[in-house]
């Protein structure tokens, strides 16, 4: 039996230890999408300590499953411990490694793909997301406005490369005619793209 009471504790640990887990308003917004979609299969890129995957697992359809990918082994361990604490090991599978090494091996189609990892790699993650989705799937990416830098004329910062790559990412999502895309200034910026065909 799942015990979601632990979520508060996991969130508190994440915030206190400056682990970049989803901000409250972004989480609420994404949960609204999931409530409506009731997905059977979710793919998450960027697990951290499992907080968002655990939150999302409450909105899965019966027999729904989440695959989530994390590069840092300590985070994988923490995520697995948290998933066990909540008691949803049957719903969430954590895959350890660089998503760019793991994604090429994935073959099934997901109803939701959530991109929340290295900002400099969003374009590559997105290519895989397109391959791993079907008509009606939703691709969501977090942190796309990167503290507001992406929409400003800001270009003199050490994070310039990430900003340039995020701008390219947003453009390629918005230019894709097979996606219905909206960009939201919620949290650190969310892009939501529905696959049309
Ligand atoms: C923003 S955090 C994820 C937060 C999590 N989704 C949540 O809201 O609870 C990003 C995570 O992505 C991981 N990461 C960064 N680059 C990655 C990559 N190439 N492949 C897999 N994980 C990656 C980081 O180690 C970090 O834990």
Tab-separated table of N, CA, C and O in Angstrom, residues 30 33-34 36-43 65 107-115 126-141 173 176-182 191-197:
chain	number	residue	atom	x	y	z
A	30	UNK	N	1.900	20.839	-13.601
A	30	UNK	CA	2.091	19.545	-14.276
A	30	UNK	C	1.073	18.522	-13.749
A	30	UNK	O	0.509	17.733	-14.514
A	33	UNK	N	-2.071	18.686	-15.597
A	33	UNK	CA	-2.017	18.003	-16.903
A	33	UNK	C	-2.183	16.489	-16.701
A	33	UNK	O	-2.923	15.824	-17.418
A	34	UNK	N	-1.507	15.970	-15.688
A	34	UNK	CA	-1.550	14.515	-15.453
A	34	UNK	C	-2.933	14.053	-15.003
A	34	UNK	O	-3.393	12.978	-15.387
A	36	UNK	N	-5.705	15.147	-15.925
A	36	UNK	CA	-6.552	15.036	-17.100
A	36	UNK	C	-6.112	13.871	-17.990
A	36	UNK	O	-6.925	13.125	-18.512
A	37	UNK	N	-4.784	13.726	-18.135
A	37	UNK	CA	-4.263	12.719	-19.078
A	37	UNK	C	-4.327	11.302	-18.518
A	37	UNK	O	-4.443	10.347	-19.275
A	38	UNK	N	-4.248	11.145	-17.203
A	38	UNK	CA	-4.192	9.814	-16.569
A	38	UNK	C	-3.276	8.864	-17.355
A	38	UNK	O	-3.720	7.843	-17.903
A	39	UNK	N	-1.992	9.196	-17.463
A	39	UNK	CA	-1.094	8.430	-18.324
A	39	UNK	C	-0.833	7.016	-17.831
A	39	UNK	O	-0.857	6.748	-16.630
A	40	UNK	N	-0.553	6.147	-18.786
A	40	UNK	CA	-0.180	4.763	-18.455
A	40	UNK	C	1.345	4.671	-18.356
A	40	UNK	O	1.872	3.925	-17.560
A	41	UNK	N	2.029	5.440	-19.212
A	41	UNK	CA	3.482	5.372	-19.239
A	41	UNK	C	4.066	6.775	-19.214
A	41	UNK	O	3.715	7.613	-20.041
A	42	UNK	N	4.964	7.008	-18.245
A	42	UNK	CA	5.663	8.301	-18.164
A	42	UNK	C	7.160	8.027	-18.242
A	42	UNK	O	7.663	7.092	-17.610
A	43	UNK	N	7.864	8.868	-19.001
A	43	UNK	CA	9.325	8.832	-19.020
A	43	UNK	C	9.819	10.154	-18.449
A	43	UNK	O	9.389	11.230	-18.896
A	65	UNK	N	3.088	3.018	-15.249
A	65	UNK	CA	4.484	2.887	-14.835
A	65	UNK	C	5.273	4.126	-15.223
A	65	UNK	O	4.979	4.765	-16.232
A	107	UNK	N	12.503	1.661	-26.428
A	107	UNK	CA	11.759	1.421	-27.673
A	107	UNK	C	10.277	1.716	-27.533
A	107	UNK	O	9.615	2.013	-28.507
A	108	UNK	N	9.744	1.583	-26.278
A	108	UNK	CA	8.292	1.715	-26.194
A	108	UNK	C	7.855	3.184	-26.260
A	108	UNK	O	8.670	4.088	-26.158
A	109	UNK	N	6.564	3.374	-26.435
A	109	UNK	CA	6.045	4.738	-26.545
A	109	UNK	C	5.480	5.181	-25.197
A	109	UNK	O	4.842	4.399	-24.499
A	110	UNK	N	5.718	6.427	-24.869
A	110	UNK	CA	5.254	6.983	-23.593
A	110	UNK	C	4.141	8.004	-23.831
A	110	UNK	O	4.131	8.697	-24.844
A	111	UNK	N	3.236	8.103	-22.863
A	111	UNK	CA	2.154	9.098	-22.956
A	111	UNK	C	2.659	10.480	-22.541
A	111	UNK	O	2.167	11.499	-23.027
A	112	UNK	N	3.593	10.483	-21.598
A	112	UNK	CA	4.173	11.750	-21.119
A	112	UNK	C	5.692	11.582	-21.087
A	112	UNK	O	6.193	10.575	-20.585
A	113	UNK	N	6.404	12.578	-21.617
A	113	UNK	CA	7.858	12.619	-21.424
A	113	UNK	C	8.169	13.927	-20.701
A	113	UNK	O	7.753	15.006	-21.152
A	114	UNK	N	8.857	13.812	-19.567
A	114	UNK	CA	9.190	14.994	-18.774
A	114	UNK	C	10.708	15.165	-18.788
A	114	UNK	O	11.446	14.313	-18.308
A	115	UNK	N	11.150	16.278	-19.355
A	115	UNK	CA	12.590	16.564	-19.470
A	115	UNK	C	12.987	17.541	-18.364
A	115	UNK	O	12.478	18.664	-18.302
A	126	UNK	N	15.161	16.013	-26.566
A	126	UNK	CA	13.926	16.274	-27.308
A	126	UNK	C	13.811	15.348	-28.540
A	126	UNK	O	12.728	14.834	-28.838
A	127	UNK	N	14.927	15.135	-29.238
A	127	UNK	CA	14.909	14.230	-30.399
A	127	UNK	C	14.429	12.843	-29.974
A	127	UNK	O	13.624	12.212	-30.643
A	128	UNK	N	14.922	12.378	-28.818
A	128	UNK	CA	14.482	11.068	-28.319
A	128	UNK	C	13.015	11.120	-27.903
A	128	UNK	O	12.272	10.170	-28.146
A	129	UNK	N	12.624	12.217	-27.273
A	129	UNK	CA	11.225	12.341	-26.842
A	129	UNK	C	10.293	12.216	-28.050
A	129	UNK	O	9.256	11.545	-27.978
A	130	UNK	N	10.674	12.803	-29.166
A	130	UNK	CA	9.830	12.723	-30.370
A	130	UNK	C	9.705	11.274	-30.839
A	130	UNK	O	8.627	10.813	-31.209
A	131	UNK	N	10.822	10.557	-30.777
A	131	UNK	CA	10.819	9.152	-31.215
A	131	UNK	C	10.002	8.269	-30.268
A	131	UNK	O	9.395	7.295	-30.680
A	132	UNK	N	9.968	8.642	-28.981
A	132	UNK	CA	9.368	7.767	-27.963
A	132	UNK	C	7.925	8.152	-27.608
A	132	UNK	O	7.413	7.745	-26.569
A	133	UNK	N	7.302	8.979	-28.429
A	133	UNK	CA	5.925	9.392	-28.147
A	133	UNK	C	5.007	8.999	-29.309
A	133	UNK	O	5.470	8.588	-30.364
A	134	UNK	N	3.704	9.161	-29.075
A	134	UNK	CA	2.710	8.801	-30.097
A	134	UNK	C	1.705	9.954	-30.198
A	134	UNK	O	1.764	10.902	-29.385
A	135	UNK	N	0.764	9.839	-31.101
A	135	UNK	CA	-0.281	10.853	-31.252
A	135	UNK	C	-0.977	11.072	-29.900
A	135	UNK	O	-1.417	10.097	-29.277
A	136	UNK	N	-1.044	12.301	-29.446
A	136	UNK	CA	-1.713	12.600	-28.173
A	136	UNK	C	-0.770	12.634	-26.979
A	136	UNK	O	-1.150	13.105	-25.908
A	137	UNK	N	0.460	12.156	-27.141
A	137	UNK	CA	1.431	12.231	-26.032
A	137	UNK	C	1.758	13.699	-25.739
A	137	UNK	O	1.595	14.577	-26.597
A	138	UNK	N	2.253	13.933	-24.531
A	138	UNK	CA	2.628	15.296	-24.153
A	138	UNK	C	4.088	15.298	-23.699
A	138	UNK	O	4.486	14.474	-22.864
A	139	UNK	N	4.859	16.221	-24.271
A	139	UNK	CA	6.263	16.390	-23.879
A	139	UNK	C	6.338	17.667	-23.046
A	139	UNK	O	5.859	18.723	-23.473
A	140	UNK	N	6.908	17.550	-21.851
A	140	UNK	CA	7.009	18.712	-20.953
A	140	UNK	C	8.491	18.903	-20.633
A	140	UNK	O	9.193	17.928	-20.350
A	141	UNK	N	8.961	20.146	-20.664
A	141	UNK	CA	10.345	20.399	-20.243
A	141	UNK	C	10.354	21.545	-19.236
A	141	UNK	O	9.664	22.557	-19.426
A	173	UNK	N	11.128	23.314	-30.812
A	173	UNK	CA	9.836	22.780	-30.360
A	173	UNK	C	8.719	23.617	-30.994
A	173	UNK	O	7.762	23.075	-31.571
A	176	UNK	N	8.091	23.012	-34.717
A	176	UNK	CA	7.666	21.667	-35.135
A	176	UNK	C	6.155	21.665	-35.388
A	176	UNK	O	5.353	21.838	-34.474
A	177	UNK	N	5.786	21.440	-36.639
A	177	UNK	CA	4.371	21.534	-37.040
A	177	UNK	C	3.538	20.361	-36.501
A	177	UNK	O	2.322	20.398	-36.528
A	178	UNK	N	4.223	19.325	-36.053
A	178	UNK	CA	3.472	18.181	-35.505
A	178	UNK	C	3.246	18.321	-33.997
A	178	UNK	O	2.808	17.378	-33.352
A	179	UNK	N	3.543	19.492	-33.467
A	179	UNK	CA	3.338	19.719	-32.033
A	179	UNK	C	2.477	20.952	-31.817
A	179	UNK	O	2.597	21.940	-32.545
A	180	UNK	N	1.618	20.854	-30.803
A	180	UNK	CA	0.875	22.047	-30.372
A	180	UNK	C	1.573	22.488	-29.086
A	180	UNK	O	1.523	21.782	-28.078
A	181	UNK	N	2.252	23.638	-29.168
A	181	UNK	CA	3.184	23.994	-28.094
A	181	UNK	C	2.794	25.264	-27.365
A	181	UNK	O	2.347	26.236	-27.976
A	182	UNK	N	2.967	25.240	-26.040
A	182	UNK	CA	2.774	26.459	-25.259
A	182	UNK	C	3.946	26.613	-24.294
A	182	UNK	O	4.402	25.620	-23.713
A	191	UNK	N	7.771	24.269	-20.865
A	191	UNK	CA	7.227	24.162	-22.215
A	191	UNK	C	6.402	22.881	-22.266
A	191	UNK	O	6.806	21.855	-21.708
A	192	UNK	N	5.232	22.985	-22.874
A	192	UNK	CA	4.336	21.831	-22.950
A	192	UNK	C	3.968	21.648	-24.421
A	192	UNK	O	3.448	22.570	-25.056
A	193	UNK	N	4.275	20.476	-24.969
A	193	UNK	CA	4.033	20.240	-26.397
A	193	UNK	C	3.238	18.959	-26.585
A	193	UNK	O	3.663	17.889	-26.133
A	194	UNK	N	2.079	19.091	-27.238
A	194	UNK	CA	1.237	17.911	-27.485
A	194	UNK	C	1.522	17.391	-28.889
A	194	UNK	O	1.567	18.173	-29.848
A	195	UNK	N	1.721	16.090	-29.008
A	195	UNK	CA	2.001	15.482	-30.314
A	195	UNK	C	0.691	15.349	-31.080
A	195	UNK	O	-0.263	14.731	-30.598
A	196	UNK	N	0.638	15.946	-32.268
A	196	UNK	CA	-0.621	15.983	-33.010
A	196	UNK	C	-0.886	14.714	-33.807
A	196	UNK	O	-2.001	14.228	-33.868
A	197	UNK	N	0.133	14.182	-34.462
A	197	UNK	CA	-0.080	12.987	-35.303
A	197	UNK	C	1.008	11.942	-35.145
A	197	UNK	O	2.105	12.263	-34.835
